[in-house]
CSV table of C-alpha atoms and ligand atoms in Angstrom, one decimal:
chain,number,residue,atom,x,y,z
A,1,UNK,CA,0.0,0.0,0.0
A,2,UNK,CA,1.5,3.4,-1.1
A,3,UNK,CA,1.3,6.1,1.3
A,4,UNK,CA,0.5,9.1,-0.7
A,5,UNK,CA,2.8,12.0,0.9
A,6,UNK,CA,6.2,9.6,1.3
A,7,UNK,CA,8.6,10.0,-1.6
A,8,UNK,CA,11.8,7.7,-1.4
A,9,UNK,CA,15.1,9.7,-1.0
A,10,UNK,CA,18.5,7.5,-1.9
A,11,UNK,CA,21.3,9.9,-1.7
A,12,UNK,CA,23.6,7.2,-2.7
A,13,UNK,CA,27.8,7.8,-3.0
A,14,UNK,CA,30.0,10.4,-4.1
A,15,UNK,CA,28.8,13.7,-4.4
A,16,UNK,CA,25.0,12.1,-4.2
A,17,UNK,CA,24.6,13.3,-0.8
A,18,UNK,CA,25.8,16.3,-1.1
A,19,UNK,CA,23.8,17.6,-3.9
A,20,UNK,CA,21.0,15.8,-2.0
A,21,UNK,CA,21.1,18.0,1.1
A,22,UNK,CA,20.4,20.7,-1.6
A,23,UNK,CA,17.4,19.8,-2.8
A,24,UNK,CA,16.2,18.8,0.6
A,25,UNK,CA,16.7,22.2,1.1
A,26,UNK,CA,14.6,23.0,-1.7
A,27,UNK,CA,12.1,20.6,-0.7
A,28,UNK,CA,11.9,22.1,2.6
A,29,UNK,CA,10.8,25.6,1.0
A,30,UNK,CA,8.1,24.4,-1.6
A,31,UNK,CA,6.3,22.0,1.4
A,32,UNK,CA,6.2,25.2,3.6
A,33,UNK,CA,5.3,27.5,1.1
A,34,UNK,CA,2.4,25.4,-0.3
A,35,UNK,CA,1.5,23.0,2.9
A,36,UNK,CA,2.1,20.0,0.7
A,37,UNK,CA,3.0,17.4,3.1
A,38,UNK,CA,5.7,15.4,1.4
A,39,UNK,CA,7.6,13.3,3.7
A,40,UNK,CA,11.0,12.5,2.2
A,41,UNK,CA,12.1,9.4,3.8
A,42,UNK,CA,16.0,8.1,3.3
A,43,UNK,CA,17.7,5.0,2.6
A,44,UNK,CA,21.3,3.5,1.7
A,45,UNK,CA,21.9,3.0,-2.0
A,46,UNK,CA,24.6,1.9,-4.0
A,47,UNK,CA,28.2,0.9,-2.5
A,48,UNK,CA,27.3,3.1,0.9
A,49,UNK,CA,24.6,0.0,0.9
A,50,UNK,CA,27.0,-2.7,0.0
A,51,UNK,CA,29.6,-1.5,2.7
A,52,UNK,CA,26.7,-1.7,5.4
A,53,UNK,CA,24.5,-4.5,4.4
A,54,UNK,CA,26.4,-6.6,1.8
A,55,UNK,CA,24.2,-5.4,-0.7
A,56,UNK,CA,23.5,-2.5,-3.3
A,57,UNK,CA,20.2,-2.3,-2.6
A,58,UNK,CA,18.7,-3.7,0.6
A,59,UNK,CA,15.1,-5.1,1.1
A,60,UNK,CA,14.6,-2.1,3.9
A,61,UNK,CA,15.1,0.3,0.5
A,62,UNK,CA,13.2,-1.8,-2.0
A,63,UNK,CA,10.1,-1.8,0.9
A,64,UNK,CA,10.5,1.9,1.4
A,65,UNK,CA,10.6,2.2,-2.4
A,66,UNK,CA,7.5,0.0,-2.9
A,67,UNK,CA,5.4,2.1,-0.1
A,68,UNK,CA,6.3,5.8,-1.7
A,69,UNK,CA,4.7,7.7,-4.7
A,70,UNK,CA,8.2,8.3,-6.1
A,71,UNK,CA,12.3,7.8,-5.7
A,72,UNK,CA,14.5,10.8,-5.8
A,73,UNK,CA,17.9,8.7,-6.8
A,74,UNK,CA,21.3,10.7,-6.3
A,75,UNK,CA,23.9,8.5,-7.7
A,76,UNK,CA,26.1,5.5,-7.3
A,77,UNK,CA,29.2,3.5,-7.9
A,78,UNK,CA,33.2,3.9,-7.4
A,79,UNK,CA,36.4,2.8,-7.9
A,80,UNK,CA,36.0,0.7,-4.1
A,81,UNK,CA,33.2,-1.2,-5.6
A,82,UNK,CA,34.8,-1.9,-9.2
A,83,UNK,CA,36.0,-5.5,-8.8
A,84,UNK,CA,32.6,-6.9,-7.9
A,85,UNK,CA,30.9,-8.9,-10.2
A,86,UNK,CA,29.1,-7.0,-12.3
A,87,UNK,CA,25.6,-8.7,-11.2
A,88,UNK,CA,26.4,-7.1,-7.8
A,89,UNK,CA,27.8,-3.3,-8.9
A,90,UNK,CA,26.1,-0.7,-7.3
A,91,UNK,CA,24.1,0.9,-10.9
A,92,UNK,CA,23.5,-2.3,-12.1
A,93,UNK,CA,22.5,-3.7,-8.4
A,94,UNK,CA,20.4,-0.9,-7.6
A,95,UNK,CA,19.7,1.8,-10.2
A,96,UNK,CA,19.3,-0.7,-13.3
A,97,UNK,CA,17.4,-3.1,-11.0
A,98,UNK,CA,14.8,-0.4,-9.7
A,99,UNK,CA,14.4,0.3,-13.3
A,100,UNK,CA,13.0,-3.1,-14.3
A,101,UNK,CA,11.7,-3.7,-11.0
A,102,UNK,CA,8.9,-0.8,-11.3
A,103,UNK,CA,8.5,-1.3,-15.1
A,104,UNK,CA,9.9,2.2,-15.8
A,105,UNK,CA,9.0,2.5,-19.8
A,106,UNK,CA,9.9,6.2,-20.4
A,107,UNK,CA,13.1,8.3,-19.8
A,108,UNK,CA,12.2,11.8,-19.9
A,109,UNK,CA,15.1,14.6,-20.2
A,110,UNK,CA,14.8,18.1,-20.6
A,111,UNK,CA,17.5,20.3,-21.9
A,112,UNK,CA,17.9,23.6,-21.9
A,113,UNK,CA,20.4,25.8,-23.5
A,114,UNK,CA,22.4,28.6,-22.0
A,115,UNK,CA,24.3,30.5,-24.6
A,116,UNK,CA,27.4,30.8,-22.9
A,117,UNK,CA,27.8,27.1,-21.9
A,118,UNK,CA,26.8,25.6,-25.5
A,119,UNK,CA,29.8,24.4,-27.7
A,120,UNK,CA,27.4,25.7,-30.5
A,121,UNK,CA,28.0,29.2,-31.8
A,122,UNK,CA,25.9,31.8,-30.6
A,123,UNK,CA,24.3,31.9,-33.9
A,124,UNK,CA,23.1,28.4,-33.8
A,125,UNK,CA,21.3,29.0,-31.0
A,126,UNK,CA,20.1,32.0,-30.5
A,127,UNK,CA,16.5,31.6,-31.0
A,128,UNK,CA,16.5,29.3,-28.1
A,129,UNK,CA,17.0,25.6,-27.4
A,130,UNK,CA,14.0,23.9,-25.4
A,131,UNK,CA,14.3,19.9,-25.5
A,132,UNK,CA,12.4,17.1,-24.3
A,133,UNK,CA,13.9,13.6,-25.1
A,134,UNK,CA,11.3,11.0,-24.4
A,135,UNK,CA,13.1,7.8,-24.8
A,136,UNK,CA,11.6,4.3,-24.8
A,137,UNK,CA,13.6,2.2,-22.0
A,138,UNK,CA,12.3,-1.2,-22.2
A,139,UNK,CA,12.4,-2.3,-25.3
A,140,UNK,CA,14.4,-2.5,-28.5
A,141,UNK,CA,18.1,-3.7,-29.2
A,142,UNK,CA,19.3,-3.5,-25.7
A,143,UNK,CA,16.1,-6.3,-25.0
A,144,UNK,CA,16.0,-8.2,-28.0
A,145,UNK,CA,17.5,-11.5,-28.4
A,146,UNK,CA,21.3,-12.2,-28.6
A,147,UNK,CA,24.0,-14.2,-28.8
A,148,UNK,CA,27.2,-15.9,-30.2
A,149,UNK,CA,27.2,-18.0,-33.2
A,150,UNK,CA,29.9,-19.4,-36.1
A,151,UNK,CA,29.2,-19.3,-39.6
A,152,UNK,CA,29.8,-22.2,-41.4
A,153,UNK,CA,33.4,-21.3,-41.5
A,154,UNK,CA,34.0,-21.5,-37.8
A,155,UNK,CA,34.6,-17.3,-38.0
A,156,UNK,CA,33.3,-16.3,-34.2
A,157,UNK,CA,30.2,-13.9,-34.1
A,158,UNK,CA,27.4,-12.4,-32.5
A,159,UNK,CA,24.2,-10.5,-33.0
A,160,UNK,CA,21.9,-8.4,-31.2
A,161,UNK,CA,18.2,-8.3,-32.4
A,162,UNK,CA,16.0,-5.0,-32.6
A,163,UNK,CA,12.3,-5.7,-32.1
A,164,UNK,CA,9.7,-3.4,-31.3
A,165,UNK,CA,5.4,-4.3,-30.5
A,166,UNK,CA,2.8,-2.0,-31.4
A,167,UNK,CA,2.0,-1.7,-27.8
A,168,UNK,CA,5.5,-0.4,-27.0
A,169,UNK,CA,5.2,1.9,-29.0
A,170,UNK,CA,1.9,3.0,-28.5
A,171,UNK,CA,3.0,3.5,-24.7
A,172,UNK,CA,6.0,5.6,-25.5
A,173,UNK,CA,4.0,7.8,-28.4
A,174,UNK,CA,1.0,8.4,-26.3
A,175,UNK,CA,3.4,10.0,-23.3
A,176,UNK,CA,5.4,12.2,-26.1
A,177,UNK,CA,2.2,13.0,-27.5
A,178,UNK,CA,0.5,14.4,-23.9
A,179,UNK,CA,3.5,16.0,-23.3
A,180,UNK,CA,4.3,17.7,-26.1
A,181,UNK,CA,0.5,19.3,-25.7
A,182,UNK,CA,2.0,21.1,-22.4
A,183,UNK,CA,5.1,22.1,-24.8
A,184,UNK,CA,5.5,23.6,-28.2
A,185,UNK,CA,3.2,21.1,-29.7
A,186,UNK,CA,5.5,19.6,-31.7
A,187,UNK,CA,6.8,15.8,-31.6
A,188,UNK,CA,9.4,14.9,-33.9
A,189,UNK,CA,9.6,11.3,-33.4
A,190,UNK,CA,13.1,9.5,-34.6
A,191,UNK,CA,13.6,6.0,-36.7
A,192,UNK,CA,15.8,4.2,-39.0
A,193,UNK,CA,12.3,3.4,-41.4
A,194,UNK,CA,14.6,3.1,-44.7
A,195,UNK,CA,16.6,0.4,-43.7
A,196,UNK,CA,15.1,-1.2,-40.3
A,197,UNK,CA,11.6,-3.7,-40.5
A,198,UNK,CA,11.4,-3.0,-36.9
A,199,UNK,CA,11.2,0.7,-37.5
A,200,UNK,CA,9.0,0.6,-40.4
A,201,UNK,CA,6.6,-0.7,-37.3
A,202,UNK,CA,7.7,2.3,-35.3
A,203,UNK,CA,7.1,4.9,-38.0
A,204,UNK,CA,3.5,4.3,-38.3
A,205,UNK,CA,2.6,3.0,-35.3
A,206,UNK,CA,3.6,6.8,-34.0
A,207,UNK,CA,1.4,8.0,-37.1
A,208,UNK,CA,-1.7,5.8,-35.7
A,209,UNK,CA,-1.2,7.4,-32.5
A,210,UNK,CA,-0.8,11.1,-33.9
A,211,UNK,CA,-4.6,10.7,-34.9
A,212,UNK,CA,-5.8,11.0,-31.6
A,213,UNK,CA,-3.8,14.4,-30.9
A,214,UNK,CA,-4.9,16.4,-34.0
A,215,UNK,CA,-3.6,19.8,-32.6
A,216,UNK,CA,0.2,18.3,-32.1
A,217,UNK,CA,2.1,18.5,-35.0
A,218,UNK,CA,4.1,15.6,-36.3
A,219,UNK,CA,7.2,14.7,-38.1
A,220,UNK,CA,9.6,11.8,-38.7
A,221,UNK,CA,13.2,12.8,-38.8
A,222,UNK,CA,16.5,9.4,-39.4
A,223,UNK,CA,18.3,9.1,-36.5
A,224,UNK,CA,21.6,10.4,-38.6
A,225,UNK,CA,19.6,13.3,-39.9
A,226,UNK,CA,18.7,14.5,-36.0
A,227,UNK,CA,21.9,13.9,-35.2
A,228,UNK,CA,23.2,16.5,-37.9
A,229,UNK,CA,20.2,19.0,-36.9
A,230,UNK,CA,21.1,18.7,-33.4
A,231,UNK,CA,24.7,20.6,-34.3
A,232,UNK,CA,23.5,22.9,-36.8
A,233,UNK,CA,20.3,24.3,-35.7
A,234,UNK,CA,18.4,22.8,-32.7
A,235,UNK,CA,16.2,25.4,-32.0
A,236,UNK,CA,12.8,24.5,-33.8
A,237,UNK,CA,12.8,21.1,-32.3
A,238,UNK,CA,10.5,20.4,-29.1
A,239,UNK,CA,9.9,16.6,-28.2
A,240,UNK,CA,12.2,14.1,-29.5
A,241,UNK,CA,10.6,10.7,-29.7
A,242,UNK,CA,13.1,8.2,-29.7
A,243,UNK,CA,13.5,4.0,-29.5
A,244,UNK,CA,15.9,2.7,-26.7
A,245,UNK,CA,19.4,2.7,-28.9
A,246,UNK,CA,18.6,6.3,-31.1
A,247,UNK,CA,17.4,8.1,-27.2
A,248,UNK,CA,20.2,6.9,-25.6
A,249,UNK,CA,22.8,8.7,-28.4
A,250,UNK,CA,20.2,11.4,-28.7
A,251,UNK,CA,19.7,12.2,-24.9
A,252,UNK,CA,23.9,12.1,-24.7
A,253,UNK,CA,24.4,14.6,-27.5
A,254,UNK,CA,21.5,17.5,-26.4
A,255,UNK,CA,23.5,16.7,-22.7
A,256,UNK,CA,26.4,17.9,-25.2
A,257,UNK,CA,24.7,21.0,-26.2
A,258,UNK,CA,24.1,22.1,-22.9
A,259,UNK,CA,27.4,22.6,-21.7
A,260,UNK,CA,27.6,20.6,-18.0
A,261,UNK,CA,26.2,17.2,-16.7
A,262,UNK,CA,25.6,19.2,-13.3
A,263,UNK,CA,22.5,20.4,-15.2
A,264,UNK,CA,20.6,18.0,-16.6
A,265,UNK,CA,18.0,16.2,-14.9
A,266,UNK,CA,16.3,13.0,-16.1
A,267,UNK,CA,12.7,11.0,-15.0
A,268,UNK,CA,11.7,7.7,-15.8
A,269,UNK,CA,8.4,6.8,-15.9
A,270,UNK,CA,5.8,3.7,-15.7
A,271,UNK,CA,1.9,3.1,-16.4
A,272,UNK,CA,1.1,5.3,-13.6
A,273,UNK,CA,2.5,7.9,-11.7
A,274,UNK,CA,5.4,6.1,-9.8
A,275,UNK,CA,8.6,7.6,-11.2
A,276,UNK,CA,12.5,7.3,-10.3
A,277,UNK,CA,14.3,11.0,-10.9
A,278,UNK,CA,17.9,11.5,-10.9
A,279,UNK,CA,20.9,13.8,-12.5
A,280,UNK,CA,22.5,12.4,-15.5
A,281,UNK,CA,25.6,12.4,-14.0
A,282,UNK,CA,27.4,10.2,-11.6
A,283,UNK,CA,29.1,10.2,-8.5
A,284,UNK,CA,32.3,12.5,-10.1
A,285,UNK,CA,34.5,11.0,-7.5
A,286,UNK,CA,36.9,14.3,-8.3
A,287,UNK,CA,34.4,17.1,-6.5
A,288,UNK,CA,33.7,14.5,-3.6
A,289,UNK,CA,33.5,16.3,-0.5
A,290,UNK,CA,34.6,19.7,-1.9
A,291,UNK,CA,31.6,22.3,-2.1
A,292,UNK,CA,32.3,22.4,-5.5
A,293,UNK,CA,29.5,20.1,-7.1
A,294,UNK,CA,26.3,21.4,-9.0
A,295,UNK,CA,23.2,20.4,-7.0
A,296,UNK,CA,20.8,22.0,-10.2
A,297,UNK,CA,20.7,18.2,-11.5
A,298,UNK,CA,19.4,17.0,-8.2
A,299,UNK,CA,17.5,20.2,-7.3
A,300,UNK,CA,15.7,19.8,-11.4
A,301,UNK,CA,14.9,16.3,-10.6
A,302,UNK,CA,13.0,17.2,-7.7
A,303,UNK,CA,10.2,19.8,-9.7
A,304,UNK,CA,10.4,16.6,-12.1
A,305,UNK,CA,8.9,14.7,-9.2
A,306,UNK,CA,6.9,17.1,-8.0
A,307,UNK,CA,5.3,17.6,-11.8
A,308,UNK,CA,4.8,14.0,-13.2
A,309,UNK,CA,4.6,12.0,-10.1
A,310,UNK,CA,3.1,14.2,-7.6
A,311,UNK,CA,1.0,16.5,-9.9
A,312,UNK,CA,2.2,19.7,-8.1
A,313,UNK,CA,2.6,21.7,-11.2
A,314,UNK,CA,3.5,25.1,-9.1
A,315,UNK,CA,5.8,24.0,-6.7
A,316,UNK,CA,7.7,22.2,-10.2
A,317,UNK,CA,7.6,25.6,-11.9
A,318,UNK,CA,8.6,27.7,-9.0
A,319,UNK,CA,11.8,25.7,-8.9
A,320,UNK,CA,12.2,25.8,-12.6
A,321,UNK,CA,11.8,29.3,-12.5
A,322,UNK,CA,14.4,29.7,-9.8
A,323,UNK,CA,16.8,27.8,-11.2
A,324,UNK,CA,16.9,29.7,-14.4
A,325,UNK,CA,16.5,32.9,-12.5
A,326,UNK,CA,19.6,32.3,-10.7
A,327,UNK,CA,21.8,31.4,-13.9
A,328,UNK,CA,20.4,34.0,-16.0
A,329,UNK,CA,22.1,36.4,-12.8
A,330,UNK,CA,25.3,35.1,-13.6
A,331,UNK,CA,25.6,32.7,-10.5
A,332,UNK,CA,27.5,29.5,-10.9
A,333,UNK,CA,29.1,26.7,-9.8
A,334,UNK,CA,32.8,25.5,-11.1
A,335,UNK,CA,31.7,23.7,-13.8
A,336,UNK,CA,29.3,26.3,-15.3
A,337,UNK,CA,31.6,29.3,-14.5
A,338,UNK,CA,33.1,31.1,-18.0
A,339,UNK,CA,33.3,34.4,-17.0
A,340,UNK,CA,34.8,36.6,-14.3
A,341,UNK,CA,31.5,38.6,-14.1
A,342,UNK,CA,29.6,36.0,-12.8
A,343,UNK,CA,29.8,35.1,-9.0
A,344,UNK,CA,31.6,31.9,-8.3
A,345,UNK,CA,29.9,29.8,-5.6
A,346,UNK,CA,29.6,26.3,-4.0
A,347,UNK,CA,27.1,23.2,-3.9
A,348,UNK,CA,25.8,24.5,-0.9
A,349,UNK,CA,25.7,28.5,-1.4
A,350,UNK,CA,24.2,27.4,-4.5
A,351,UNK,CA,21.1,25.8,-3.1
A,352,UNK,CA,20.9,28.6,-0.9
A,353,UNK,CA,21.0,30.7,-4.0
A,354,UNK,CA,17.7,28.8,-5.3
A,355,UNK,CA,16.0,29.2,-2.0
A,356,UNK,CA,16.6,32.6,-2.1
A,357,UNK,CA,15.0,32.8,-5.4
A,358,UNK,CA,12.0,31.1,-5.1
A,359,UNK,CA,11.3,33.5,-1.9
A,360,UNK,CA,12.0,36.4,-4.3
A,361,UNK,CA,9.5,34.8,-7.1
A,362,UNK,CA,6.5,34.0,-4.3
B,401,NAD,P1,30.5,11.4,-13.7
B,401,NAD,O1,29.2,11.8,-14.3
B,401,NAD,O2,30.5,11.0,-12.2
B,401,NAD,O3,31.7,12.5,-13.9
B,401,NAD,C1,32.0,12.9,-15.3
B,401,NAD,C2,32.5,14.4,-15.2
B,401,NAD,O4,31.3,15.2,-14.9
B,401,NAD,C3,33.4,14.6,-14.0
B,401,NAD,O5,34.4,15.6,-14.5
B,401,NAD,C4,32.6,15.2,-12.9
B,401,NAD,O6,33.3,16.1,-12.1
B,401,NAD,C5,31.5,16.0,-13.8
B,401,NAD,N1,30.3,16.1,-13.0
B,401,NAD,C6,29.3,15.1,-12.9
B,401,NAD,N2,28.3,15.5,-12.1
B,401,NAD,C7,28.6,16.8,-11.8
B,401,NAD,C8,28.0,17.8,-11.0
B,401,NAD,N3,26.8,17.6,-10.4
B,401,NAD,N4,28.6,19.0,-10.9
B,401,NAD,C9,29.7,19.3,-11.5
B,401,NAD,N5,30.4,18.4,-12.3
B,401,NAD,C10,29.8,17.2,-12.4
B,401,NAD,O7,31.0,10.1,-14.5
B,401,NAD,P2,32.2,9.1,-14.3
B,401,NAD,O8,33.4,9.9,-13.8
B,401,NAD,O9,32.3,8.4,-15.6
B,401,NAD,O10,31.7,8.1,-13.2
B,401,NAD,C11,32.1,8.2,-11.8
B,401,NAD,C12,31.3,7.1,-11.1
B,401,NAD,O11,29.9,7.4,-11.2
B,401,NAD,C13,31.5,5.7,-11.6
B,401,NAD,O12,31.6,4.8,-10.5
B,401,NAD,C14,30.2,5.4,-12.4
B,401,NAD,O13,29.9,4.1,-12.5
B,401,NAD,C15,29.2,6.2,-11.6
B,401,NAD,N6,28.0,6.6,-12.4
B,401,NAD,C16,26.8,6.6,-11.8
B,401,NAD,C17,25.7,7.0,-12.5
B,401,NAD,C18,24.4,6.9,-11.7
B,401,NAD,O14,24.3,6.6,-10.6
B,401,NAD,N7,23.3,7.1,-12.4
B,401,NAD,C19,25.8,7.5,-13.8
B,401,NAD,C20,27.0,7.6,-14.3
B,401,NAD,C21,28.2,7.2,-13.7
């Protein structure tokens, strides 16, 4: 039985509980402010949860987990924990685990440009770059059949199979579809149709579903020709639909065009509203311990939560708002820092910095 106001908080290792404590912090504000009630509950994760329990993710997490509307994941993994067997590594013990474990179809992850971050020229991106990647996570080649085999010559191989059913598809299409009506209204939804059978399928199983949102517009772009758009002009593109494989690329490169991992934020998503948010980056054993981490990931992934799983659109936006608020003042952490006229500050002065804002903003 869930219990409607818990959410499941794994800090993890590495600079995961430090960037944590941030959005806490953050956390802390938005319950106050709009008497929402959330009850963050924590848990060991990861190698910190192999060190005390022999185990990357221990039942007490998985029950805590099972009970809560939603997991806020920082991150895990190490060099300590690198000789294990790989069954037993803290991402693929816990995070990949939790994953299957709730049936989490959909990986959702926003990207947002700032102009002096982007490796893009100013004039690629002037007009703005807004991105959703919503990337099927169940399916496709990284779930299709495999193997090793000879050919009749005794030459060693191996194949990997790409297969994709309508109801996948459907799933994944229908999400991009809803939430591109909250967006630009645009879906450009990503295949391989000339050469791939499986993609064929893809291609006009999204077209089926594009009936049923009339006032979204649709188009189909190759994966090789997003790729290219991506670097020459990203700005007109909104939602990017995308199979397992092509997402996975896709989400990496628009991470590219923002600049720093310490931003980006990612949700995946099942049937219902029980979702698992976490920054796209990992533990970055280098800033451990030093104030000098972004928390903005961690801090994003929280409105994330707040927005899909917990339906509070106006605590999500306030954050959002904040967050951009802040950079657009010129305030940054080490990673995001190109100029000597913005102010240089820490993981923790940072969160303060959003705190500060969203008091500003109510
Ligand atoms: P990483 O993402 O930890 O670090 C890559 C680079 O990005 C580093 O220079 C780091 O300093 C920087 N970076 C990452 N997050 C940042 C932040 N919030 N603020 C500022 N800079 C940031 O990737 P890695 O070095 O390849 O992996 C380190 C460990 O993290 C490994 O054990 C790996 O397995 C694990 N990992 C975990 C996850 C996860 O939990 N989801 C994801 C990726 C890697």
């Amino acid at each position: 039985m869930k219990n409607k106001n818990t959410i499941a908080v794994l800090p993890g290792d590495g600079i995961g509980p430090e960037v944590m404590k941030e959005a806490l912090k953050v956390l802390d504000f938005v319950n106050n402010n709009y008497q929402l009630k959330i009850e963050p509950k924590l848990s060991e994760v990861g190698g910190q949860a192999i060190d005390l329990y022999g185990t990357a993710l221990p039942d007490k997490t998985l029950e805590l987990c099972q009970k809560s509307k939603a997991i806020l994941f920082g991150s895990v993994g190490g060099t300590k924990w690198d000789e294990l067997p790989s069954e037993k590594r803290p991402e693929r013990a816990s995070l990949l685990f939790l994953r299957k474990h709730f049936k989490l179809f959909a990986n959702l992850r926003p990207c947002k440009v700032l102009n002096d971050l982007s490796p893009l020229k100013e004039e690629r991106i002037q007009k703005g770059v807004d991105l959703l990647c919503v990337r099927e996570l169940t399916g496709g080649l990284y779930f299709g059949e495999k193997g090793k085999k000879f050919n009749k010559f005794g030459e060693k191989g191996a194949f990997d199979t790409l297969n994709y059913f309508e109801k996948e598809v459907k799933r994944i299409a229908n999400l991009a579809f809803t939430l591109a009506r909250k967006r630009k209204k645009k879906v450009t939804s990503i295949d391989k149709a000339n050469v791939l059978t499986s993609m064929v399928l893809w291609r006009e199983t999204v077209e089926s579903v594009s009936k049923k949102f009339k006032d979204v517009s649709l188009e189909h772009l190759y994966v090789d020709n997003m790729s290219m758009q991506l670097m020459l002009d990203p700005s007109p593109y909104d939602v990017l639909l995308c199979p397992n494989t092509f997402g996975d690329i896709l989400s990496d490169q628009c991470a590219g065009l923002s600049g720093s991992l310490g931003l980006l934020p990612s949700a995946s998503l099942g049937e219902n509203d029980f979702g698992l948010y976490e920054p796209a980056g990992g533990t970055a054993p280098d800033l451990v311990g030093k104030n000098k981490a972004n928390p903005l990931a961690q801090i994003h992934s929280l409105s994330l939560l707040l927005r899909y799983s917990l339906k509070k659109e106006e605590a999500a936006s306030l954050i959002e708002r904040a967050i951009d608020r802040v950079l657009q003042k010129g305030i940054r952490t080490r990673d995001l820092f190109t100029s000597k006229t913005q102010t240089l500050v820490g993981t923790k002065e940072m969160g303060d910095e959003v705190v500060k804002e969203m008091e500003r903003l109510c």
